Amino acid sequence: MLALKAIDVKNNFKLVCARVFNGETVMLSRPKNQNVVMLSEKEYNELAKAKRNLEYYAMLDESDRQLKAGRVIEKTMEELEAMAEE
């Protein structure tokens, strides 16, 4: 990770963007520790996908815990079909 001051990023924006696009992560140091991180769209999309996957796995884990605890509601196929029509 490359740490830069915001003024350095501003003065070298094209070069910084090229480095970020080529895989470098850049942290912009700001006052009061309000730092910002620049990363490529590809890396952002990968992180967003990983976050969605973790949330989905957490939901599955919770469903598994509920199933093992016997907290389930049984429905017949006809009841499910009727619910879908509503």
PDB file of N, CA and C in Angstrom:
ATOM      1  N   MET A   1       0.850  -1.175   0.000  1.00  0.00           N
ATOM      2  CA  MET A   1       0.000   0.000   0.000  1.00  0.00           C
ATOM      3  C   MET A   1       0.891   1.232   0.000  1.00  0.00           C
ATOM      4  N   LEU A   2       0.516   2.173  -0.817  1.00  0.00           N
ATOM      5  CA  LEU A   2       1.236   3.426  -0.945  1.00  0.00           C
ATOM      6  C   LEU A   2       0.457   4.505  -0.197  1.00  0.00           C
ATOM      7  N   ALA A   3       1.101   5.209   0.733  1.00  0.00           N
ATOM      8  CA  ALA A   3       0.445   6.280   1.487  1.00  0.00           C
ATOM      9  C   ALA A   3       0.918   7.623   0.953  1.00  0.00           C
ATOM     10  N   LEU A   4      -0.032   8.460   0.574  1.00  0.00           N
ATOM     11  CA  LEU A   4       0.282   9.768   0.017  1.00  0.00           C
ATOM     12  C   LEU A   4      -0.580  10.838   0.676  1.00  0.00           C
ATOM     13  N   LYS A   5      -0.092  12.063   0.647  1.00  0.00           N
ATOM     14  CA  LYS A   5      -0.893  13.197   1.084  1.00  0.00           C
ATOM     15  C   LYS A   5      -1.827  13.562  -0.059  1.00  0.00           C
ATOM     16  N   ALA A   6      -2.974  14.110   0.284  1.00  0.00           N
ATOM     17  CA  ALA A   6      -3.968  14.467  -0.728  1.00  0.00           C
ATOM     18  C   ALA A   6      -3.391  15.412  -1.775  1.00  0.00           C
ATOM     19  N   ILE A   7      -2.553  16.347  -1.360  1.00  0.00           N
ATOM     20  CA  ILE A   7      -1.959  17.303  -2.312  1.00  0.00           C
ATOM     21  C   ILE A   7      -1.067  16.573  -3.315  1.00  0.00           C
ATOM     22  N   ASP A   8      -0.371  15.520  -2.857  1.00  0.00           N
ATOM     23  CA  ASP A   8       0.473  14.749  -3.778  1.00  0.00           C
ATOM     24  C   ASP A   8      -0.373  13.997  -4.797  1.00  0.00           C
ATOM     25  N   VAL A   9      -1.514  13.490  -4.346  1.00  0.00           N
ATOM     26  CA  VAL A   9      -2.420  12.805  -5.274  1.00  0.00           C
ATOM     27  C   VAL A   9      -2.967  13.821  -6.280  1.00  0.00           C
ATOM     28  N   LYS A  10      -3.343  14.980  -5.777  1.00  0.00           N
ATOM     29  CA  LYS A  10      -3.880  16.020  -6.656  1.00  0.00           C
ATOM     30  C   LYS A  10      -2.851  16.416  -7.714  1.00  0.00           C
ATOM     31  N   ASN A  11      -1.610  16.602  -7.296  1.00  0.00           N
ATOM     32  CA  ASN A  11      -0.563  17.049  -8.219  1.00  0.00           C
ATOM     33  C   ASN A  11      -0.110  15.957  -9.181  1.00  0.00           C
ATOM     34  N   ASN A  12      -0.359  14.692  -8.850  1.00  0.00           N
ATOM     35  CA  ASN A  12       0.089  13.575  -9.680  1.00  0.00           C
ATOM     36  C   ASN A  12      -1.054  12.606  -9.969  1.00  0.00           C
ATOM     37  N   PHE A  13      -2.245  13.152 -10.165  1.00  0.00           N
ATOM     38  CA  PHE A  13      -3.440  12.322 -10.259  1.00  0.00           C
ATOM     39  C   PHE A  13      -3.349  11.257 -11.347  1.00  0.00           C
ATOM     40  N   LYS A  14      -2.879  11.631 -12.521  1.00  0.00           N
ATOM     41  CA  LYS A  14      -2.800  10.677 -13.633  1.00  0.00           C
ATOM     42  C   LYS A  14      -1.869   9.521 -13.289  1.00  0.00           C
ATOM     43  N   LEU A  15      -0.715   9.830 -12.724  1.00  0.00           N
ATOM     44  CA  LEU A  15       0.252   8.797 -12.343  1.00  0.00           C
ATOM     45  C   LEU A  15      -0.308   7.903 -11.230  1.00  0.00           C
ATOM     46  N   VAL A  16      -0.945   8.513 -10.246  1.00  0.00           N
ATOM     47  CA  VAL A  16      -1.534   7.747  -9.138  1.00  0.00           C
ATOM     48  C   VAL A  16      -2.623   6.821  -9.676  1.00  0.00           C
ATOM     49  N   CYS A  17      -3.474   7.327 -10.551  1.00  0.00           N
ATOM     50  CA  CYS A  17      -4.531   6.493 -11.134  1.00  0.00           C
ATOM     51  C   CYS A  17      -3.939   5.324 -11.905  1.00  0.00           C
ATOM     52  N   ALA A  18      -2.861   5.555 -12.631  1.00  0.00           N
ATOM     53  CA  ALA A  18      -2.208   4.481 -13.380  1.00  0.00           C
ATOM     54  C   ALA A  18      -1.691   3.409 -12.422  1.00  0.00           C
ATOM     55  N   ARG A  19      -1.095   3.833 -11.312  1.00  0.00           N
ATOM     56  CA  ARG A  19      -0.586   2.864 -10.336  1.00  0.00           C
ATOM     57  C   ARG A  19      -1.723   2.073  -9.696  1.00  0.00           C
ATOM     58  N   VAL A  20      -2.815   2.766  -9.388  1.00  0.00           N
ATOM     59  CA  VAL A  20      -3.978   2.091  -8.795  1.00  0.00           C
ATOM     60  C   VAL A  20      -4.548   1.087  -9.792  1.00  0.00           C
ATOM     61  N   PHE A  21      -4.672   1.490 -11.044  1.00  0.00           N
ATOM     62  CA  PHE A  21      -5.192   0.610 -12.079  1.00  0.00           C
ATOM     63  C   PHE A  21      -4.325  -0.636 -12.229  1.00  0.00           C
ATOM     64  N   ASN A  22      -3.027  -0.496 -11.991  1.00  0.00           N
ATOM     65  CA  ASN A  22      -2.093  -1.616 -12.121  1.00  0.00           C
ATOM     66  C   ASN A  22      -1.939  -2.418 -10.828  1.00  0.00           C
ATOM     67  N   GLY A  23      -2.849  -2.215  -9.875  1.00  0.00           N
ATOM     68  CA  GLY A  23      -2.877  -3.069  -8.701  1.00  0.00           C
ATOM     69  C   GLY A  23      -2.410  -2.444  -7.397  1.00  0.00           C
ATOM     70  N   GLU A  24      -1.862  -1.259  -7.441  1.00  0.00           N
ATOM     71  CA  GLU A  24      -1.400  -0.596  -6.213  1.00  0.00           C
ATOM     72  C   GLU A  24      -2.609  -0.026  -5.468  1.00  0.00           C
ATOM     73  N   THR A  25      -2.649  -0.187  -4.161  1.00  0.00           N
ATOM     74  CA  THR A  25      -3.665   0.454  -3.337  1.00  0.00           C
ATOM     75  C   THR A  25      -3.033   1.705  -2.748  1.00  0.00           C
ATOM     76  N   VAL A  26      -3.758   2.815  -2.814  1.00  0.00           N
ATOM     77  CA  VAL A  26      -3.222   4.094  -2.348  1.00  0.00           C
ATOM     78  C   VAL A  26      -4.087   4.616  -1.204  1.00  0.00           C
ATOM     79  N   MET A  27      -3.426   4.978  -0.110  1.00  0.00           N
ATOM     80  CA  MET A  27      -4.120   5.599   1.010  1.00  0.00           C
ATOM     81  C   MET A  27      -3.822   7.089   0.983  1.00  0.00           C
ATOM     82  N   LEU A  28      -4.865   7.896   0.970  1.00  0.00           N
ATOM     83  CA  LEU A  28      -4.708   9.343   1.015  1.00  0.00           C
ATOM     84  C   LEU A  28      -4.777   9.780   2.463  1.00  0.00           C
ATOM     85  N   SER A  29      -3.671  10.308   2.972  1.00  0.00           N
ATOM     86  CA  SER A  29      -3.627  10.784   4.356  1.00  0.00           C
ATOM     87  C   SER A  29      -4.327  12.133   4.427  1.00  0.00           C
ATOM     88  N   ARG A  30      -5.269  12.228   5.367  1.00  0.00           N
ATOM     89  CA  ARG A  30      -6.017  13.461   5.537  1.00  0.00           C
ATOM     90  C   ARG A  30      -5.970  13.874   7.004  1.00  0.00           C
ATOM     91  N   PRO A  31      -6.244  15.135   7.280  1.00  0.00           N
ATOM     92  CA  PRO A  31      -6.239  15.598   8.670  1.00  0.00           C
ATOM     93  C   PRO A  31      -7.246  14.830   9.527  1.00  0.00           C
ATOM     94  N   LYS A  32      -6.968  14.783  10.807  1.00  0.00           N
ATOM     95  CA  LYS A  32      -7.825  14.139  11.796  1.00  0.00           C
ATOM     96  C   LYS A  32      -8.054  12.662  11.476  1.00  0.00           C
ATOM     97  N   ASN A  33      -7.100  12.060  10.823  1.00  0.00           N
ATOM     98  CA  ASN A  33      -7.144  10.630  10.506  1.00  0.00           C
ATOM     99  C   ASN A  33      -8.380  10.240   9.683  1.00  0.00           C
ATOM    100  N   GLN A  34      -8.860  11.158   8.836  1.00  0.00           N
ATOM    101  CA  GLN A  34      -9.997  10.885   7.953  1.00  0.00           C
ATOM    102  C   GLN A  34      -9.461  10.412   6.596  1.00  0.00           C
ATOM    103  N   ASN A  35      -8.684   9.351   6.634  1.00  0.00           N
ATOM    104  CA  ASN A  35      -8.002   8.852   5.454  1.00  0.00           C
ATOM    105  C   ASN A  35      -8.968   8.215   4.464  1.00  0.00           C
ATOM    106  N   VAL A  36      -8.545   8.185   3.211  1.00  0.00           N
ATOM    107  CA  VAL A  36      -9.320   7.616   2.125  1.00  0.00           C
ATOM    108  C   VAL A  36      -8.428   6.641   1.380  1.00  0.00           C
ATOM    109  N   VAL A  37      -9.015   5.542   0.890  1.00  0.00           N
ATOM    110  CA  VAL A  37      -8.249   4.553   0.153  1.00  0.00           C
ATOM    111  C   VAL A  37      -8.723   4.536  -1.299  1.00  0.00           C
ATOM    112  N   MET A  38      -7.776   4.534  -2.221  1.00  0.00           N
ATOM    113  CA  MET A  38      -8.080   4.403  -3.648  1.00  0.00           C
ATOM    114  C   MET A  38      -7.706   2.993  -4.076  1.00  0.00           C
ATOM    115  N   LEU A  39      -8.611   2.350  -4.790  1.00  0.00           N
ATOM    116  CA  LEU A  39      -8.316   1.049  -5.350  1.00  0.00           C
ATOM    117  C   LEU A  39      -9.007   0.950  -6.699  1.00  0.00           C
ATOM    118  N   SER A  40      -8.582   0.004  -7.503  1.00  0.00           N
ATOM    119  CA  SER A  40      -9.146  -0.134  -8.837  1.00  0.00           C
ATOM    120  C   SER A  40     -10.589  -0.621  -8.762  1.00  0.00           C
ATOM    121  N   GLU A  41     -11.332  -0.383  -9.834  1.00  0.00           N
ATOM    122  CA  GLU A  41     -12.712  -0.860  -9.895  1.00  0.00           C
ATOM    123  C   GLU A  41     -12.750  -2.378  -9.788  1.00  0.00           C
ATOM    124  N   LYS A  42     -11.793  -3.044 -10.420  1.00  0.00           N
ATOM    125  CA  LYS A  42     -11.738  -4.499 -10.364  1.00  0.00           C
ATOM    126  C   LYS A  42     -11.584  -4.972  -8.918  1.00  0.00           C
ATOM    127  N   GLU A  43     -10.655  -4.353  -8.182  1.00  0.00           N
ATOM    128  CA  GLU A  43     -10.435  -4.747  -6.787  1.00  0.00           C
ATOM    129  C   GLU A  43     -11.654  -4.407  -5.927  1.00  0.00           C
ATOM    130  N   TYR A  44     -12.264  -3.250  -6.190  1.00  0.00           N
ATOM    131  CA  TYR A  44     -13.478  -2.874  -5.457  1.00  0.00           C
ATOM    132  C   TYR A  44     -14.574  -3.913  -5.679  1.00  0.00           C
ATOM    133  N   ASN A  45     -14.779  -4.302  -6.947  1.00  0.00           N
ATOM    134  CA  ASN A  45     -15.814  -5.294  -7.254  1.00  0.00           C
ATOM    135  C   ASN A  45     -15.541  -6.616  -6.560  1.00  0.00           C
ATOM    136  N   GLU A  46     -14.266  -7.019  -6.493  1.00  0.00           N
ATOM    137  CA  GLU A  46     -13.911  -8.255  -5.795  1.00  0.00           C
ATOM    138  C   GLU A  46     -14.220  -8.153  -4.307  1.00  0.00           C
ATOM    139  N   LEU A  47     -13.907  -7.016  -3.702  1.00  0.00           N
ATOM    140  CA  LEU A  47     -14.212  -6.814  -2.283  1.00  0.00           C
ATOM    141  C   LEU A  47     -15.717  -6.789  -2.028  1.00  0.00           C
ATOM    142  N   ALA A  48     -16.465  -6.118  -2.913  1.00  0.00           N
ATOM    143  CA  ALA A  48     -17.914  -6.055  -2.760  1.00  0.00           C
ATOM    144  C   ALA A  48     -18.519  -7.454  -2.887  1.00  0.00           C
ATOM    145  N   LYS A  49     -18.017  -8.242  -3.826  1.00  0.00           N
ATOM    146  CA  LYS A  49     -18.517  -9.607  -3.997  1.00  0.00           C
ATOM    147  C   LYS A  49     -18.203 -10.448  -2.769  1.00  0.00           C
ATOM    148  N   ALA A  50     -16.992 -10.313  -2.235  1.00  0.00           N
ATOM    149  CA  ALA A  50     -16.615 -11.065  -1.031  1.00  0.00           C
ATOM    150  C   ALA A  50     -17.517 -10.680   0.139  1.00  0.00           C
ATOM    151  N   LYS A  51     -17.842  -9.402   0.256  1.00  0.00           N
ATOM    152  CA  LYS A  51     -18.733  -8.945   1.336  1.00  0.00           C
ATOM    153  C   LYS A  51     -20.127  -9.550   1.175  1.00  0.00           C
ATOM    154  N   ARG A  52     -20.649  -9.517  -0.059  1.00  0.00           N
ATOM    155  CA  ARG A  52     -21.973 -10.114  -0.298  1.00  0.00           C
ATOM    156  C   ARG A  52     -21.956 -11.602   0.023  1.00  0.00           C
ATOM    157  N   ASN A  53     -20.873 -12.290  -0.369  1.00  0.00           N
ATOM    158  CA  ASN A  53     -20.764 -13.723  -0.078  1.00  0.00           C
ATOM    159  C   ASN A  53     -20.749 -13.981   1.423  1.00  0.00           C
ATOM    160  N   LEU A  54     -19.998 -13.176   2.182  1.00  0.00           N
ATOM    161  CA  LEU A  54     -19.959 -13.346   3.639  1.00  0.00           C
ATOM    162  C   LEU A  54     -21.336 -13.147   4.254  1.00  0.00           C
ATOM    163  N   GLU A  55     -22.065 -12.140   3.772  1.00  0.00           N
ATOM    164  CA  GLU A  55     -23.415 -11.896   4.284  1.00  0.00           C
ATOM    165  C   GLU A  55     -24.329 -13.073   3.958  1.00  0.00           C
ATOM    166  N   TYR A  56     -24.184 -13.619   2.749  1.00  0.00           N
ATOM    167  CA  TYR A  56     -25.003 -14.755   2.351  1.00  0.00           C
ATOM    168  C   TYR A  56     -24.669 -15.982   3.193  1.00  0.00           C
ATOM    169  N   TYR A  57     -23.367 -16.237   3.401  1.00  0.00           N
ATOM    170  CA  TYR A  57     -22.955 -17.380   4.231  1.00  0.00           C
ATOM    171  C   TYR A  57     -23.442 -17.225   5.664  1.00  0.00           C
ATOM    172  N   ALA A  58     -23.441 -16.008   6.182  1.00  0.00           N
ATOM    173  CA  ALA A  58     -23.944 -15.762   7.534  1.00  0.00           C
ATOM    174  C   ALA A  58     -25.435 -16.087   7.611  1.00  0.00           C
ATOM    175  N   MET A  59     -26.182 -15.722   6.549  1.00  0.00           N
ATOM    176  CA  MET A  59     -27.606 -16.039   6.507  1.00  0.00           C
ATOM    177  C   MET A  59     -27.811 -17.558   6.472  1.00  0.00           C
ATOM    178  N   LEU A  60     -26.997 -18.253   5.677  1.00  0.00           N
ATOM    179  CA  LEU A  60     -27.097 -19.711   5.622  1.00  0.00           C
ATOM    180  C   LEU A  60     -26.765 -20.342   6.969  1.00  0.00           C
ATOM    181  N   ASP A  61     -25.732 -19.828   7.635  1.00  0.00           N
ATOM    182  CA  ASP A  61     -25.374 -20.339   8.962  1.00  0.00           C
ATOM    183  C   ASP A  61     -26.527 -20.150   9.943  1.00  0.00           C
ATOM    184  N   GLU A  62     -27.160 -18.981   9.890  1.00  0.00           N
ATOM    185  CA  GLU A  62     -28.294 -18.716  10.782  1.00  0.00           C
ATOM    186  C   GLU A  62     -29.453 -19.655  10.464  1.00  0.00           C
ATOM    187  N   SER A  63     -29.697 -19.892   9.189  1.00  0.00           N
ATOM    188  CA  SER A  63     -30.764 -20.831   8.801  1.00  0.00           C
ATOM    189  C   SER A  63     -30.449 -22.226   9.309  1.00  0.00           C
ATOM    190  N   ASP A  64     -29.201 -22.634   9.222  1.00  0.00           N
ATOM    191  CA  ASP A  64     -28.787 -23.949   9.711  1.00  0.00           C
ATOM    192  C   ASP A  64     -28.982 -24.045  11.226  1.00  0.00           C
ATOM    193  N   ARG A  65     -28.638 -22.985  11.957  1.00  0.00           N
ATOM    194  CA  ARG A  65     -28.833 -22.972  13.411  1.00  0.00           C
ATOM    195  C   ARG A  65     -30.319 -23.094  13.750  1.00  0.00           C
ATOM    196  N   GLN A  66     -31.160 -22.364  13.013  1.00  0.00           N
ATOM    197  CA  GLN A  66     -32.596 -22.431  13.261  1.00  0.00           C
ATOM    198  C   GLN A  66     -33.131 -23.826  12.967  1.00  0.00           C
ATOM    199  N   LEU A  67     -32.658 -24.432  11.886  1.00  0.00           N
ATOM    200  CA  LEU A  67     -33.096 -25.778  11.537  1.00  0.00           C
ATOM    201  C   LEU A  67     -32.706 -26.774  12.624  1.00  0.00           C
ATOM    202  N   LYS A  68     -31.465 -26.691  13.088  1.00  0.00           N
ATOM    203  CA  LYS A  68     -30.984 -27.607  14.126  1.00  0.00           C
ATOM    204  C   LYS A  68     -31.710 -27.392  15.452  1.00  0.00           C
ATOM    205  N   ALA A  69     -32.177 -26.173  15.688  1.00  0.00           N
ATOM    206  CA  ALA A  69     -32.906 -25.871  16.921  1.00  0.00           C
ATOM    207  C   ALA A  69     -34.390 -26.206  16.786  1.00  0.00           C
ATOM    208  N   GLY A  70     -34.789 -26.662  15.605  1.00  0.00           N
ATOM    209  CA  GLY A  70     -36.189 -27.027  15.403  1.00  0.00           C
ATOM    210  C   GLY A  70     -37.104 -25.851  15.141  1.00  0.00           C
ATOM    211  N   ARG A  71     -36.539 -24.702  14.851  1.00  0.00           N
ATOM    212  CA  ARG A  71     -37.340 -23.507  14.581  1.00  0.00           C
ATOM    213  C   ARG A  71     -37.653 -23.443  13.086  1.00  0.00           C
ATOM    214  N   VAL A  72     -38.581 -24.265  12.660  1.00  0.00           N
ATOM    215  CA  VAL A  72     -38.951 -24.333  11.248  1.00  0.00           C
ATOM    216  C   VAL A  72     -40.467 -24.248  11.115  1.00  0.00           C
ATOM    217  N   ILE A  73     -40.909 -23.882   9.937  1.00  0.00           N
ATOM    218  CA  ILE A  73     -42.326 -23.854   9.600  1.00  0.00           C
ATOM    219  C   ILE A  73     -42.492 -24.761   8.388  1.00  0.00           C
ATOM    220  N   GLU A  74     -43.350 -25.740   8.514  1.00  0.00           N
ATOM    221  CA  GLU A  74     -43.558 -26.675   7.413  1.00  0.00           C
ATOM    222  C   GLU A  74     -44.742 -26.216   6.571  1.00  0.00           C
ATOM    223  N   LYS A  75     -44.573 -26.302   5.259  1.00  0.00           N
ATOM    224  CA  LYS A  75     -45.627 -25.958   4.305  1.00  0.00           C
ATOM    225  C   LYS A  75     -45.707 -27.057   3.262  1.00  0.00           C
ATOM    226  N   THR A  76     -46.914 -27.313   2.800  1.00  0.00           N
ATOM    227  CA  THR A  76     -47.067 -28.247   1.691  1.00  0.00           C
ATOM    228  C   THR A  76     -46.789 -27.503   0.389  1.00  0.00           C
ATOM    229  N   MET A  77     -46.595 -28.221  -0.687  1.00  0.00           N
ATOM    230  CA  MET A  77     -46.359 -27.595  -1.979  1.00  0.00           C
ATOM    231  C   MET A  77     -47.554 -26.731  -2.370  1.00  0.00           C
ATOM    232  N   GLU A  78     -48.740 -27.187  -2.071  1.00  0.00           N
ATOM    233  CA  GLU A  78     -49.950 -26.424  -2.399  1.00  0.00           C
ATOM    234  C   GLU A  78     -49.973 -25.092  -1.634  1.00  0.00           C
ATOM    235  N   GLU A  79     -49.574 -25.125  -0.372  1.00  0.00           N
ATOM    236  CA  GLU A  79     -49.535 -23.888   0.426  1.00  0.00           C
ATOM    237  C   GLU A  79     -48.505 -22.913  -0.142  1.00  0.00           C
ATOM    238  N   LEU A  80     -47.372 -23.426  -0.559  1.00  0.00           N
ATOM    239  CA  LEU A  80     -46.344 -22.568  -1.150  1.00  0.00           C
ATOM    240  C   LEU A  80     -46.822 -21.957  -2.462  1.00  0.00           C
ATOM    241  N   GLU A  81     -47.471 -22.762  -3.283  1.00  0.00           N
ATOM    242  CA  GLU A  81     -47.992 -22.260  -4.552  1.00  0.00           C
ATOM    243  C   GLU A  81     -49.044 -21.187  -4.320  1.00  0.00           C
ATOM    244  N   ALA A  82     -49.892 -21.396  -3.318  1.00  0.00           N
ATOM    245  CA  ALA A  82     -50.928 -20.408  -2.989  1.00  0.00           C
ATOM    246  C   ALA A  82     -50.291 -19.105  -2.519  1.00  0.00           C
ATOM    247  N   MET A  83     -49.204 -19.208  -1.768  1.00  0.00           N
ATOM    248  CA  MET A  83     -48.500 -18.011  -1.310  1.00  0.00           C
ATOM    249  C   MET A  83     -47.905 -17.243  -2.488  1.00  0.00           C
ATOM    250  N   ALA A  84     -47.400 -17.965  -3.484  1.00  0.00           N
ATOM    251  CA  ALA A  84     -46.776 -17.337  -4.644  1.00  0.00           C
ATOM    252  C   ALA A  84     -47.808 -16.588  -5.489  1.00  0.00           C
ATOM    253  N   GLU A  85     -49.049 -17.038  -5.460  1.00  0.00           N
ATOM    254  CA  GLU A  85     -50.110 -16.419  -6.260  1.00  0.00           C
ATOM    255  C   GLU A  85     -50.614 -15.134  -5.632  1.00  0.00           C
ATOM    256  N   GLU A  86     -50.390 -14.937  -4.359  1.00  0.00           N
ATOM    257  CA  GLU A  86     -50.907 -13.757  -3.656  1.00  0.00           C
ATOM    258  C   GLU A  86     -50.200 -12.503  -4.053  1.00  0.00           C
TER     259      GLU A  86
END
